[in-house]
Every structure is written in structure tokens, then in C-alpha cells.
Amino acid sequence: MRLEAESLSHSYSGKQPLEALRRVSLSIPAGQFVALIGPSGCGKSTFLRLAANLLPVRSGSLLLDGQPPRAAVAQQRVAWMAQSPALLPWRTVRANVLLAGQIQNHGSRPRLDAEEALARVGLSDMAGSYPAELSGGMQQRLALARTLTLPASLWLMDEPFAALDELTRERLAGELLGLWQPIGATVLWVTHNIHEAARLADRALVFSQRPGSIVADIPIPLARPRREADPDYQSVVTSIRTGLGMAETGVSS
Amino acid sequence: MNGGRTWLPVALVGGFLAIWESAVHLFRIPLYLLPAPSRVVWTLAQNLTPYSQATLLTMGEALAGLALGVLTGGLLACLLVLRPGAENGVMTLAILVKSTPLVAIAPLLTLWLGFGVLPKVIITALMTFFPVLVNILSGLQRPDPALVDLFQSWNASRWQIFTKLRLPASLPYLFAALKISAPLAWIGAVVAEWTGASGGLGRMMWLAYTNLNLPYMFAAIFILSTLGMGFYRLLAWLESRVVFWQPVTVEEERV
Ligand SMILES: Nc1ncnc2c1ncn2[C@@H]1O[C@H](COP(=O)(O)OP(=O)(O)OP(=O)(O)O)[C@@H](O)[C@H]1O
Ligand SMILES: [Mg+2]
């Protein structure tokens, strides 16, 4: 799914209106894996929420395959994974994964069936437990498994690996790329981890501090799997780091 | 079961009864003012049949009224969540019912509907309805916002969000409501019986009161408090089974 934003801004209304995004323009072709990286509070989650139709687009435009987010969500073409695990405490691990399919009525054609999704994230042996019995990282993996069952062509992933240790992160990154490559879904992947962005994405977008706008757009034209020793990989890491430095100091490229 | 926690309440109640018993004997308190607990229990044992019949009747009224109150309060809360426009009007009406002293209505209902079971059930239902409405409504209205977002990202319908999210999320609030309403149900049934009835514990208490037969009256009070506590315990046990995911019980809405 193609994603196009044209001077997209968003302000939260409250006692004091708060400008979270300012004039974001970008174009993401179908099938691209894009990492969004930027300082905390810069509007990354806000951007994903706009694309998931959880916030209304009031200023500028945001189109998914030429349609407003509402239409794409109604066609079940968008999968959103929240920054918090958002699990139902009264459902078992397995029932939590199955829930998405029950709501969207996937019937016999989920992208990935529940058992398979749980196996991919390494939670098969916990299928009968309840979320309260899981650690923070396990809860996040459960939320990831649930997202992977959705038959969507746009994945909006809000820091899906934030609560994971480095080894689990690497293993899951491999699983995820294996799932993603044949599907060719468009991915927006929010992360604070430069190496995660460099290892996974085709492109990294660096956001400035709030109000967020794009300060650096870094292509990552490297074949997968990527090796940290590769000098090209190192130069990608350096560019992202430089971009983040500009984001911190507020200098725009 | 934690041993310390089981025997402490028993010891407290036992101690209280012992002090009461010895005070009555020590100060030679006359029977028409305060009977000793032993005398009360003895009276109870002597009149087991009439007391059990009265208890069954009152319990039936209380439970039927509670069921009716929970059902109407719960259904109304569901309706208000599914069609939010009506909330203001209905809540005004509900607060009006709640603000009217039901003790004042009880004799009227007896006058209109007779000495039978029906006016007791209605009074009990009126007393229990409001806490149920308020608690379940607030439970239905505030599931975790992150979960609501999740359902919306799946394009869930209002009805799906209601059945799969709001209803289960409101269960802890249902138990909070029941724990307030159950004692009110006993009060409702007994007070209604005081205003005129052909049977029941309230009726027995009223007869005993007019004859200044205090042991008789205290026997009924003993039954009421024991049953009330047993019922509360039963609810707490049920709660821990049904709402197993809730580590602590939710704070009930103040009504
Ligand atoms: N519901 C809301 N109401 C008001 N302000 C909000 C709301 N959600 C976010 N904000 C504000 O908007 C700004 C951007 O928030 P957002 O969650 O998009 O940041 P983020 O880039 O995802 O940060 P993080 O990396 O910490 O998750 C923040 O300053 C935040 O305070
Ligand atoms: Mg965020």
C-alpha cells in the first residue's frame, strides 16, 4: 500500500492546544519498510494514529493508496500495533490472538493462524496462560503475534521491540523479515534504536523534536541479511545518528 | 486459607457476645430492655419452624427484589451506553427515584398492592436499582482507552466493542454494585414487611416489638445479620472466581 502525506499537521486540543506534527510531507511506495526515529514526544505515535484512523486528519492530507485512512481501515487493509501491549486480561494468550480474527471475521483465511503466530514469537507454550502471567516483553510479543494475524497491506508498528532484550530482538527481527518479504506489505516501524532501523528498514525517516517534522530521509539500499561489520551498514548508522543529532539541536537539513 | 485471618473475626464476634452476656447478668438488665445472647439463641431454638418459614419468605423477597433491581439497572446501563443520547433524561429520573425516601413509599405500596409479596419485591428493587445502574454504567463507559483504540483499528462495530470489550470490562463493577445492593435488599424487604405483611422476619419483628418481646426481636436480628454476612462472603467468593483477572476489587461508585 502506498502512503502519501502532504503538509500533514496535527494539534491536540486541550486546555492548551499542543502541536504534535507540523507540515509533514512524504511519499512511501508500496512494499517499503520505513523506520521512523526521533526524540521522545516528537509525534511518531501521532503519525501512526492518523494513518490508523484513530485521529482525524484536520490539516493537510494523508492518503493510503489514494484513499483517506477511514476507507483503508474499513477495508481491513491496515494493521496497527499500539505502543502499549493492549491485551484483554480476561482472555488467554491464544484467545487474545484469535480476537482480531473474530472481530474482522477472517474465518478460515487469517494471514497467519494463531498457533503459527504464537510459535513465531516464541509463546507457544504460554498459549493457555493469561496476560497477567506474562512478563512485559512477553506481553509485547503477544501483541506482535496478534498483529501478524491481520491480513493487512500496511503495518503500523509503534515500537514493537521496545521491551525486548537484544537477543530476542535479533531473533524476532529475522522472523519478521521472513514474514514480511513474501507479503510485501508497507511497514512504518517506530523505534528509538538506530541499529534496529539500520538492520530492518529500506529507509529511515528522522523526526525533529515536537512539533515533529522530517529532518532527514535516509535510504538504506543494503541487501538482507545485514552485517554490522559491513562499511555500508556503518555509514547508514552514522547518517541516522547525524540525523538524530540534527533533530536534537533543531537544525534542519 | 490464612489461619490468622479466619480465627480473628470469629474471636472478635465471640468476645463481643461474651461481654454482652456477662454484662446482662452482671448488671441484671431486665429482659424487656436487653436479652442475653444465650436467651436469644434459646428463643430461636424453641421457635425454629416459624423462624425458618419467615426467613425463607424474607430471603425470597430480598433476592427477587435484588434480581429485579440488578436486571433493570443493568439493562438500563447497557441501553444508555448503546444509545448515549438518552443519558441525561434517564439519569435525572433515576436520581429522582433514589432521592425519594423509600420508607415513605412502602406504606403506600402496601395500601395499593396488599399484604402480599409484590410490594416488598418492588421496594427492594427500587432500593437496589440505583447503585447497580451507576456502577455498571461507569464500568461500561470506561474500558482501557488503549483497548478501545485497538478495536477501532480493527474496524470493530459498536456492538462488537460492546460485547467483546465493554461487557467483560464492566464485570468487576457489577460485583462492586452487588456488594452495595445486597445489604440494601435485606433492608428493603424488612422495612416493607414492617409496614404490613402476612409473614416474614420484618413482620415477626414488628409483632415482637409491639409486645415488647425483645428476645423474639433479637432472634430475628441475629438471623438477618448472619444471613447478610454470609451473602456478602458468597459474593466476595464469586467475585474472585468470575473476575479472576482483577487483582483488587474496584472501588465502588459513591451513590
Ligand atoms: N491524547 C493526547 N492529548 C494531548 N496531547 C497528546 C496526546 N497524545 C500525545 N500528545 C502529545 O503529542 C506529542 C507527541 O506525542 P506522540 O505520542 O506522538 O510522541 P512519540 O513521538 O510517539 O513519543 P515516544 O517516542 O515517547 O512514544 C507529545 O508532546 C504528547 O505530549
Ligand atoms: Mg510513541
Coordinates of C-alpha atoms and ligand atoms in Angstrom, one line a residue:
Chain A
M1 CA 0.0 0.0 0.0
R2 CA 1.2 3.4 -1.0
L3 CA 1.2 6.2 1.6
E4 CA 1.3 9.9 0.8
A5 CA 1.3 12.7 3.3
E6 CA 1.0 16.3 2.1
S7 CA 1.8 19.1 4.7
L8 CA 0.2 17.0 7.3
S9 CA -0.1 18.7 10.7
H10 CA -1.8 17.7 13.9
S11 CA -2.6 19.6 17.1
Y12 CA -4.2 18.1 20.2
S13 CA -6.9 20.2 21.6
G14 CA -6.9 20.6 25.3
K15 CA -6.6 23.4 27.9
Q16 CA -3.6 24.4 25.8
P17 CA -3.6 23.2 22.2
L18 CA -0.5 21.2 21.6
E19 CA 1.1 21.0 18.2
A20 CA 2.4 17.5 17.7
L21 CA 3.2 17.4 14.0
R22 CA 4.0 20.3 11.6
R23 CA 3.7 20.1 7.9
V24 CA 4.9 16.5 7.3
S25 CA 5.2 15.7 3.6
L26 CA 6.4 12.3 2.5
S27 CA 5.7 9.6 0.0
I28 CA 6.2 5.9 0.7
P29 CA 5.8 3.4 -2.2
A30 CA 4.0 0.1 -1.7
G31 CA 6.1 -2.6 0.0
Q32 CA 8.7 -0.3 1.5
F33 CA 9.9 -0.9 5.1
V34 CA 10.3 2.5 6.7
A35 CA 11.8 3.2 10.1
L36 CA 10.5 6.3 12.0
I37 CA 13.0 7.5 14.5
G38 CA 13.1 10.7 16.6
P39 CA 13.2 12.1 20.1
S40 CA 10.5 11.1 22.6
G41 CA 7.3 13.1 22.2
C42 CA 8.1 14.3 18.7
G43 CA 4.8 12.9 17.2
K44 CA 5.7 9.4 15.9
S45 CA 2.8 7.7 17.6
T46 CA 0.6 10.6 16.5
F47 CA 1.6 9.9 12.9
L48 CA 0.7 6.3 13.1
R49 CA -2.6 7.1 14.8
L50 CA -3.6 9.4 12.0
A51 CA -2.8 6.6 9.5
A52 CA -4.8 4.1 11.6
N53 CA -7.8 6.5 11.5
L54 CA -7.7 6.8 15.3
L55 CA -7.2 10.5 15.0
P56 CA -9.0 12.7 12.4
V57 CA -6.8 14.4 9.7
R58 CA -7.7 18.0 10.1
S59 CA -4.9 19.8 8.4
G60 CA -3.1 18.7 5.3
S61 CA -3.8 15.3 3.7
L62 CA -2.9 11.7 4.3
L63 CA -3.8 9.1 1.7
L64 CA -3.4 5.4 1.7
D65 CA -3.5 4.1 -1.9
G66 CA -5.2 7.4 -2.7
Q67 CA -8.0 6.9 -0.1
P68 CA -8.4 8.5 3.3
P69 CA -7.4 6.3 6.2
R70 CA -11.0 5.7 7.1
A71 CA -11.6 3.8 3.9
A72 CA -8.5 1.7 4.2
V73 CA -9.3 0.8 7.8
A74 CA -12.8 -0.1 6.8
Q75 CA -11.4 -2.5 4.1
Q76 CA -9.2 -4.1 6.9
R77 CA -6.0 -3.2 5.0
V78 CA -4.4 -1.5 7.9
A79 CA -2.8 -3.3 11.0
W80 CA -1.9 -1.1 13.9
M81 CA 0.2 -2.2 16.9
A82 CA 0.0 0.1 19.8
Q83 CA 2.9 1.3 21.9
S84 CA 1.4 -0.5 24.9
P85 CA 0.5 -4.2 24.6
A86 CA -3.2 -3.5 25.0
L87 CA -4.2 -7.1 25.9
L88 CA -7.6 -8.3 27.3
P89 CA -6.9 -9.6 30.8
W90 CA -9.8 -12.0 30.8
R91 CA -8.7 -13.8 27.6
T92 CA -6.0 -16.4 27.4
V93 CA -2.9 -15.7 25.3
R94 CA -4.4 -17.8 22.5
A95 CA -7.8 -16.1 22.8
N96 CA -6.1 -12.7 22.6
V97 CA -4.5 -13.6 19.3
L98 CA -7.8 -15.1 18.0
L99 CA -9.8 -11.9 18.9
A100 CA -8.6 -9.8 16.0
G101 CA -9.8 -12.5 13.6
Q102 CA -13.2 -12.8 15.3
I103 CA -13.7 -9.1 15.1
Q104 CA -12.6 -8.8 11.4
N105 CA -14.3 -12.1 10.6
H106 CA -11.3 -13.7 8.9
G107 CA -12.9 -17.1 9.1
S108 CA -10.5 -19.6 7.6
R109 CA -8.2 -17.1 5.9
P110 CA -6.1 -15.3 8.5
R111 CA -2.7 -14.3 7.3
L112 CA -1.2 -16.5 9.9
D113 CA -3.2 -18.7 12.2
A114 CA -3.0 -18.1 15.9
E115 CA -0.8 -21.2 16.7
E116 CA 1.6 -20.3 14.0
A117 CA 1.8 -16.6 15.1
L118 CA 2.5 -17.7 18.7
A119 CA 5.2 -20.0 17.5
R120 CA 6.9 -17.3 15.6
V121 CA 7.2 -15.1 18.6
G122 CA 8.1 -18.0 20.9
L123 CA 5.0 -18.1 23.0
S124 CA 3.5 -21.5 22.0
D125 CA 4.0 -22.9 25.5
M126 CA 2.1 -20.0 27.1
A127 CA -1.0 -20.2 24.9
G128 CA -3.2 -21.2 27.8
S129 CA -2.0 -18.6 30.2
Y130 CA -3.4 -15.2 31.0
P131 CA -1.7 -11.9 30.1
A132 CA -1.1 -11.1 33.8
E133 CA 1.2 -14.2 33.9
L134 CA 3.4 -12.8 31.2
S135 CA 6.5 -10.5 31.5
G136 CA 6.5 -7.1 29.8
G137 CA 8.5 -8.5 26.9
M138 CA 6.2 -11.5 26.5
Q139 CA 3.2 -9.2 26.5
Q140 CA 4.7 -7.2 23.7
R141 CA 5.5 -10.4 21.7
L142 CA 1.9 -11.4 22.2
A143 CA 0.7 -8.1 20.8
L144 CA 3.1 -8.6 17.9
A145 CA 1.7 -12.1 17.2
R146 CA -1.8 -10.7 17.2
T147 CA -0.9 -8.0 14.7
L148 CA 0.8 -10.6 12.4
T149 CA -2.5 -12.5 12.0
L150 CA -4.1 -9.4 10.4
P151 CA -4.4 -9.7 6.5
A152 CA -3.3 -6.0 6.1
S153 CA -1.1 -4.4 3.5
L154 CA 0.0 -1.6 5.7
W155 CA 1.7 -2.4 9.1
L156 CA 1.8 0.5 11.6
M157 CA 4.2 -0.7 14.3
D158 CA 4.7 1.5 17.3
E159 CA 8.0 0.4 19.0
P160 CA 7.2 -3.3 18.8
F161 CA 10.5 -4.3 20.1
A162 CA 10.9 -1.7 22.9
A163 CA 10.5 -4.1 25.8
L164 CA 12.7 -6.9 24.4
D165 CA 16.3 -7.9 25.2
E166 CA 18.9 -7.6 22.4
L167 CA 19.0 -11.4 21.6
T168 CA 15.2 -11.7 21.3
R169 CA 15.1 -8.6 19.2
E170 CA 17.5 -10.1 16.7
R171 CA 15.7 -13.4 16.5
L172 CA 12.3 -11.7 16.1
A173 CA 13.7 -9.3 13.5
G174 CA 14.7 -12.3 11.5
E175 CA 11.2 -13.9 11.9
L176 CA 9.6 -10.7 11.0
L177 CA 11.6 -10.1 7.8
G178 CA 10.9 -13.6 6.8
L179 CA 7.2 -13.0 7.1
W180 CA 7.2 -9.6 5.5
Q181 CA 9.3 -10.3 2.4
P182 CA 6.8 -12.6 0.6
I183 CA 3.9 -10.4 1.6
G184 CA 5.4 -7.1 0.5
A185 CA 3.3 -5.0 3.0
T186 CA 4.3 -1.4 3.5
V187 CA 5.7 -1.0 7.0
L188 CA 6.0 2.0 9.3
W189 CA 8.2 0.9 12.1
V190 CA 8.7 3.3 15.0
T191 CA 11.9 2.8 17.0
H192 CA 14.4 4.5 19.2
N193 CA 17.1 2.0 18.3
I194 CA 19.4 3.1 15.5
H195 CA 20.7 -0.4 14.8
E196 CA 17.2 -1.8 14.7
A197 CA 16.4 0.8 12.0
A198 CA 19.6 0.0 10.1
R199 CA 19.1 -3.7 10.3
L200 CA 15.4 -3.8 9.2
A201 CA 14.4 -0.9 7.1
D202 CA 14.7 0.2 3.5
R203 CA 14.6 3.8 4.6
A204 CA 14.8 5.8 7.8
L205 CA 12.9 8.9 8.4
V206 CA 14.2 11.1 11.3
F207 CA 11.7 13.3 13.0
S208 CA 12.6 16.6 14.7
Q209 CA 11.6 17.5 18.2
R210 CA 8.0 18.5 18.8
P211 CA 6.3 19.7 16.7
G212 CA 7.6 16.8 14.6
S213 CA 8.7 17.2 11.0
I214 CA 11.1 15.2 8.9
V215 CA 14.7 16.4 9.3
A216 CA 16.4 13.5 7.5
D217 CA 15.3 11.0 4.9
I218 CA 18.0 8.3 4.7
P219 CA 17.8 5.5 2.1
I220 CA 19.2 2.1 3.2
P221 CA 19.9 0.3 -0.1
L222 CA 21.5 -2.8 1.5
A223 CA 20.8 -6.4 0.9
R224 CA 19.5 -8.5 3.8
P225 CA 20.6 -10.1 6.0
R226 CA 22.8 -7.2 7.0
R227 CA 26.1 -7.5 8.8
E228 CA 27.3 -4.8 11.3
A229 CA 30.8 -5.2 10.0
D230 CA 29.8 -4.1 6.6
P231 CA 31.2 -0.5 6.0
D232 CA 28.0 0.5 4.1
Y233 CA 26.0 -0.6 7.2
Q234 CA 28.3 1.6 9.3
S235 CA 27.7 4.6 7.1
V236 CA 23.9 4.1 7.4
V237 CA 24.2 4.1 11.2
T238 CA 26.3 7.2 11.0
S239 CA 23.8 9.0 8.8
I240 CA 20.9 8.2 11.2
R241 CA 23.0 9.2 14.1
T242 CA 23.8 12.5 12.4
G243 CA 20.1 13.0 11.6
L244 CA 19.2 12.4 15.2
G245 CA 21.8 14.9 16.3
M246 CA 20.2 17.5 14.0
A247 CA 16.8 16.6 15.4
E248 CA 18.1 17.3 18.9
T249 CA 19.6 20.6 18.1
G250 CA 16.7 21.6 15.8
V251 CA 18.9 22.2 12.7
S252 CA 17.1 21.2 9.6
S253 CA 19.0 19.8 6.6
Chain B
M1 CA -6.9 -20.1 53.9
N2 CA -4.8 -18.0 56.1
G3 CA -5.4 -19.3 59.7
G4 CA -4.8 -15.9 61.3
R5 CA -7.4 -14.3 59.1
T6 CA -10.1 -16.9 59.8
W7 CA -10.0 -17.0 63.5
L8 CA -9.6 -13.3 64.2
P9 CA -13.1 -12.3 63.2
V10 CA -14.5 -15.3 65.0
A11 CA -12.7 -14.3 68.1
L12 CA -13.9 -10.7 67.9
V13 CA -17.5 -11.7 67.5
G14 CA -17.2 -14.3 70.3
G15 CA -15.6 -11.7 72.6
F16 CA -18.3 -9.3 71.8
L17 CA -21.0 -11.8 72.6
A18 CA -19.2 -12.8 75.8
I19 CA -19.1 -9.2 77.1
W20 CA -22.7 -8.8 76.2
E21 CA -23.7 -12.0 78.0
S22 CA -21.8 -11.1 81.2
A23 CA -22.9 -7.5 81.2
V24 CA -26.6 -8.6 81.1
H25 CA -26.0 -10.9 84.1
L26 CA -23.7 -8.6 86.0
F27 CA -25.9 -5.5 85.8
R28 CA -29.2 -7.5 85.9
I29 CA -30.5 -5.8 82.8
P30 CA -34.2 -6.7 82.5
L31 CA -35.4 -8.8 79.7
Y32 CA -37.6 -6.1 78.2
L33 CA -34.6 -3.9 77.7
L34 CA -31.8 -6.2 76.5
P35 CA -31.9 -10.1 76.5
A36 CA -28.6 -12.0 76.8
P37 CA -27.4 -13.7 73.7
S38 CA -27.9 -17.1 75.2
R39 CA -31.5 -16.2 75.8
V40 CA -31.8 -15.1 72.2
V41 CA -30.3 -18.3 70.8
W42 CA -32.6 -20.3 73.1
T43 CA -35.7 -18.4 71.8
L44 CA -34.5 -19.1 68.3
A45 CA -34.1 -22.8 69.0
Q46 CA -37.6 -23.0 70.6
N47 CA -39.2 -21.4 67.5
L48 CA -37.2 -22.9 64.7
T49 CA -40.2 -23.6 62.4
P50 CA -41.8 -20.1 62.4
Y51 CA -38.3 -18.5 62.1
S52 CA -37.3 -20.7 59.2
Q53 CA -40.6 -20.0 57.4
A54 CA -40.2 -16.3 58.0
T55 CA -36.6 -16.4 56.9
L56 CA -37.4 -18.2 53.7
L57 CA -40.1 -15.7 52.8
T58 CA -37.9 -12.6 53.6
M59 CA -35.0 -14.1 51.7
G60 CA -37.2 -14.8 48.7
E61 CA -38.4 -11.2 48.7
A62 CA -35.0 -9.8 49.1
L63 CA -33.5 -12.0 46.4
A64 CA -36.4 -11.4 43.9
G65 CA -36.2 -7.7 44.5
L66 CA -32.4 -7.7 44.1
A67 CA -32.6 -9.7 40.9
L68 CA -35.2 -7.3 39.6
G69 CA -33.2 -4.2 40.6
V70 CA -30.0 -5.7 39.1
L71 CA -31.8 -6.7 35.9
T72 CA -33.4 -3.3 35.3
G73 CA -30.4 -1.3 36.4
G74 CA -28.0 -3.4 34.3
L75 CA -30.3 -3.3 31.2
L76 CA -30.8 0.4 31.5
A77 CA -27.0 0.9 31.8
C78 CA -26.5 -1.1 28.6
L79 CA -29.1 0.9 26.8
L80 CA -27.5 4.2 27.9
V81 CA -24.2 3.0 26.5
L82 CA -25.6 1.8 23.2
R83 CA -27.7 4.9 22.7
P84 CA -25.8 7.7 24.6
G85 CA -28.3 10.4 23.8
A86 CA -30.8 9.4 26.5
E87 CA -28.4 9.5 29.4
N88 CA -29.3 12.9 30.8
G89 CA -33.0 12.3 30.9
V90 CA -32.8 8.8 32.4
M91 CA -30.2 9.8 35.0
T92 CA -32.5 12.6 36.2
L93 CA -35.3 10.1 36.6
A94 CA -33.1 7.6 38.3
I95 CA -31.8 10.2 40.8
L96 CA -35.4 11.3 41.5
V97 CA -36.2 7.7 42.4
K98 CA -33.1 7.4 44.5
S99 CA -33.8 10.7 46.4
T100 CA -37.3 9.7 47.3
P101 CA -37.3 8.2 50.8
L102 CA -38.5 4.7 50.1
V103 CA -39.6 4.2 53.7
A104 CA -42.3 6.8 52.8
I105 CA -43.4 4.9 49.8
A106 CA -43.5 1.5 51.4
P107 CA -46.8 2.0 53.2
L108 CA -48.4 3.4 50.0
L109 CA -47.4 0.3 48.1
T110 CA -48.8 -1.9 50.8
L111 CA -52.0 0.1 50.7
W112 CA -52.3 -0.3 46.9
L113 CA -50.9 -3.8 46.5
G114 CA -51.9 -5.5 49.7
F115 CA -50.0 -7.6 52.3
G116 CA -48.5 -10.0 49.8
V117 CA -45.0 -10.4 48.4
L118 CA -45.3 -7.9 45.5
P119 CA -44.8 -4.6 47.3
K120 CA -41.8 -6.0 49.1
V121 CA -40.2 -7.0 45.9
I122 CA -40.9 -3.6 44.4
I123 CA -39.4 -1.7 47.3
T124 CA -36.3 -3.9 47.3
A125 CA -35.9 -3.5 43.6
L126 CA -36.2 0.3 43.9
M127 CA -33.5 0.4 46.6
T128 CA -31.0 -1.8 44.7
F129 CA -31.6 -0.4 41.2
F130 CA -29.7 2.8 41.5
P131 CA -26.3 1.6 42.8
V132 CA -26.4 -1.1 40.1
L133 CA -27.2 1.4 37.3
V134 CA -24.5 3.9 38.4
N135 CA -21.7 1.3 38.9
I136 CA -22.4 -0.8 35.7
L137 CA -22.7 2.4 33.7
S138 CA -19.3 3.6 34.8
G139 CA -17.9 0.2 34.1
L140 CA -19.3 0.1 30.6
Q141 CA -18.2 3.6 29.9
R142 CA -14.5 3.3 30.8
P143 CA -12.7 0.4 29.5
D144 CA -9.0 1.0 28.9
P145 CA -8.8 3.6 26.1
A146 CA -5.9 1.7 24.5
L147 CA -8.2 -1.3 24.1
V148 CA -10.9 0.9 22.5
D149 CA -8.4 2.2 20.1
L150 CA -7.3 -1.4 19.3
F151 CA -10.9 -2.4 18.5
Q152 CA -11.3 0.7 16.4
S153 CA -8.2 -0.1 14.4
W154 CA -9.8 -3.4 13.6
N155 CA -12.9 -1.5 12.3
A156 CA -15.0 -3.2 15.0
S157 CA -18.7 -2.3 15.2
R158 CA -20.2 -0.5 18.2
W159 CA -21.9 -3.8 19.0
Q160 CA -18.7 -5.8 18.9
I161 CA -17.0 -3.3 21.1
F162 CA -19.9 -3.6 23.5
T163 CA -20.0 -7.4 23.7
K164 CA -16.3 -8.2 23.5
L165 CA -14.9 -5.3 25.4
R166 CA -17.3 -3.2 27.4
L167 CA -19.4 -6.0 28.9
P168 CA -16.5 -8.1 30.3
A169 CA -14.7 -4.9 31.4
S170 CA -17.8 -4.0 33.5
L171 CA -18.0 -7.3 35.4
P172 CA -15.8 -6.0 38.3
Y173 CA -18.2 -3.1 38.6
L174 CA -21.2 -5.4 38.7
F175 CA -19.7 -7.1 41.7
A176 CA -19.0 -3.7 43.4
A177 CA -22.7 -2.9 42.7
L178 CA -23.9 -6.2 44.2
K179 CA -21.8 -5.7 47.3
I180 CA -23.6 -2.4 47.9
S181 CA -27.0 -3.7 46.8
A182 CA -27.2 -6.9 48.7
P183 CA -27.4 -5.3 52.2
L184 CA -29.9 -2.8 50.8
A185 CA -32.0 -5.7 49.6
W186 CA -32.4 -7.0 53.2
I187 CA -33.2 -3.6 54.5
G188 CA -35.8 -3.1 51.7
A189 CA -37.6 -6.4 52.4
V190 CA -37.6 -6.0 56.1
V191 CA -38.8 -2.4 56.1
A192 CA -41.5 -3.2 53.6
E193 CA -42.7 -6.0 55.9
W194 CA -42.8 -3.6 58.9
T195 CA -45.4 -1.6 57.0
G196 CA -47.7 -4.5 56.8
A197 CA -47.2 -8.1 55.8
S198 CA -48.7 -11.6 56.3
G199 CA -45.3 -13.1 57.2
G200 CA -41.6 -12.7 57.1
L201 CA -38.9 -11.6 59.5
G202 CA -39.9 -8.0 59.4
R203 CA -43.4 -9.0 60.3
M204 CA -42.1 -11.1 63.2
M205 CA -40.0 -8.2 64.4
W206 CA -42.9 -5.8 64.3
L207 CA -45.1 -8.2 66.3
A208 CA -42.4 -8.8 68.9
Y209 CA -41.8 -5.0 69.1
T210 CA -45.5 -4.2 69.8
N211 CA -45.4 -6.9 72.5
L212 CA -42.1 -5.7 73.9
N213 CA -40.9 -9.3 73.4
L214 CA -37.2 -8.5 72.9
P215 CA -35.7 -12.0 72.8
Y216 CA -38.1 -12.6 69.8
M217 CA -36.9 -9.5 68.1
F218 CA -33.2 -10.1 68.7
A219 CA -33.6 -13.6 67.3
A220 CA -34.8 -12.1 64.0
I221 CA -31.9 -9.6 64.1
F222 CA -29.4 -12.4 64.6
I223 CA -30.7 -14.2 61.6
L224 CA -30.6 -11.1 59.5
S225 CA -27.0 -10.2 60.3
T226 CA -25.8 -13.7 59.9
L227 CA -27.5 -14.1 56.6
G228 CA -26.3 -10.7 55.4
M229 CA -22.7 -11.5 56.2
G230 CA -23.0 -15.0 54.6
F231 CA -24.3 -13.4 51.5
Y232 CA -21.6 -10.9 51.4
R233 CA -19.0 -13.6 51.8
L234 CA -20.6 -15.6 49.0
L235 CA -20.4 -12.6 46.7
A236 CA -16.8 -11.9 47.5
W237 CA -16.0 -15.6 46.7
L238 CA -17.9 -15.5 43.5
E239 CA -16.1 -12.3 42.6
S240 CA -12.7 -13.8 43.0
R241 CA -13.9 -16.7 40.7
V242 CA -15.6 -14.7 38.0
V243 CA -13.4 -11.6 37.8
F244 CA -10.2 -13.6 38.3
W245 CA -8.1 -11.1 36.3
Q246 CA -8.8 -8.3 38.7
P247 CA -6.1 -8.3 41.4
V248 CA -8.0 -6.0 43.7
T249 CA -11.7 -5.2 43.7
V250 CA -12.7 -2.0 42.0
E251 CA -13.6 1.0 44.2
E252 CA -17.4 1.2 44.1
E253 CA -19.0 4.4 42.9
R254 CA -20.3 6.6 45.7
V255 CA -24.0 6.8 45.5
Ligands
LIG1 N1 -4.1 12.3 23.6 C1 -3.2 13.3 23.7 N2 -3.7 14.5 24.1 C2 -2.9 15.6 24.1 N3 -1.6 15.5 23.8 C3 -1.1 14.4 23.4 C4 -1.9 13.2 23.3 N4 -1.1 12.2 22.8 C5 0.1 12.7 22.6 N5 0.2 14.0 22.9 C6 1.3 15.0 22.8 O1 1.7 15.0 21.5 C7 3.1 14.9 21.4 C8 3.5 13.8 20.5 O2 3.1 12.6 21.1 P1 3.5 11.2 20.5 O3 2.8 10.1 21.4 O4 3.0 11.2 19.1 O5 5.0 11.1 20.6 P2 6.1 10.0 20.2 O6 7.0 10.5 19.2 O7 5.3 8.7 19.9 O8 6.9 9.8 21.6 P3 7.5 8.5 22.2 O9 8.7 8.2 21.5 O10 7.8 8.9 23.6 O11 6.5 7.4 22.2 C9 3.7 14.8 22.8 O12 4.2 16.0 23.2 C10 2.5 14.5 23.6 O13 2.5 15.2 24.9
MG2 MG 5.1 7.0 20.8

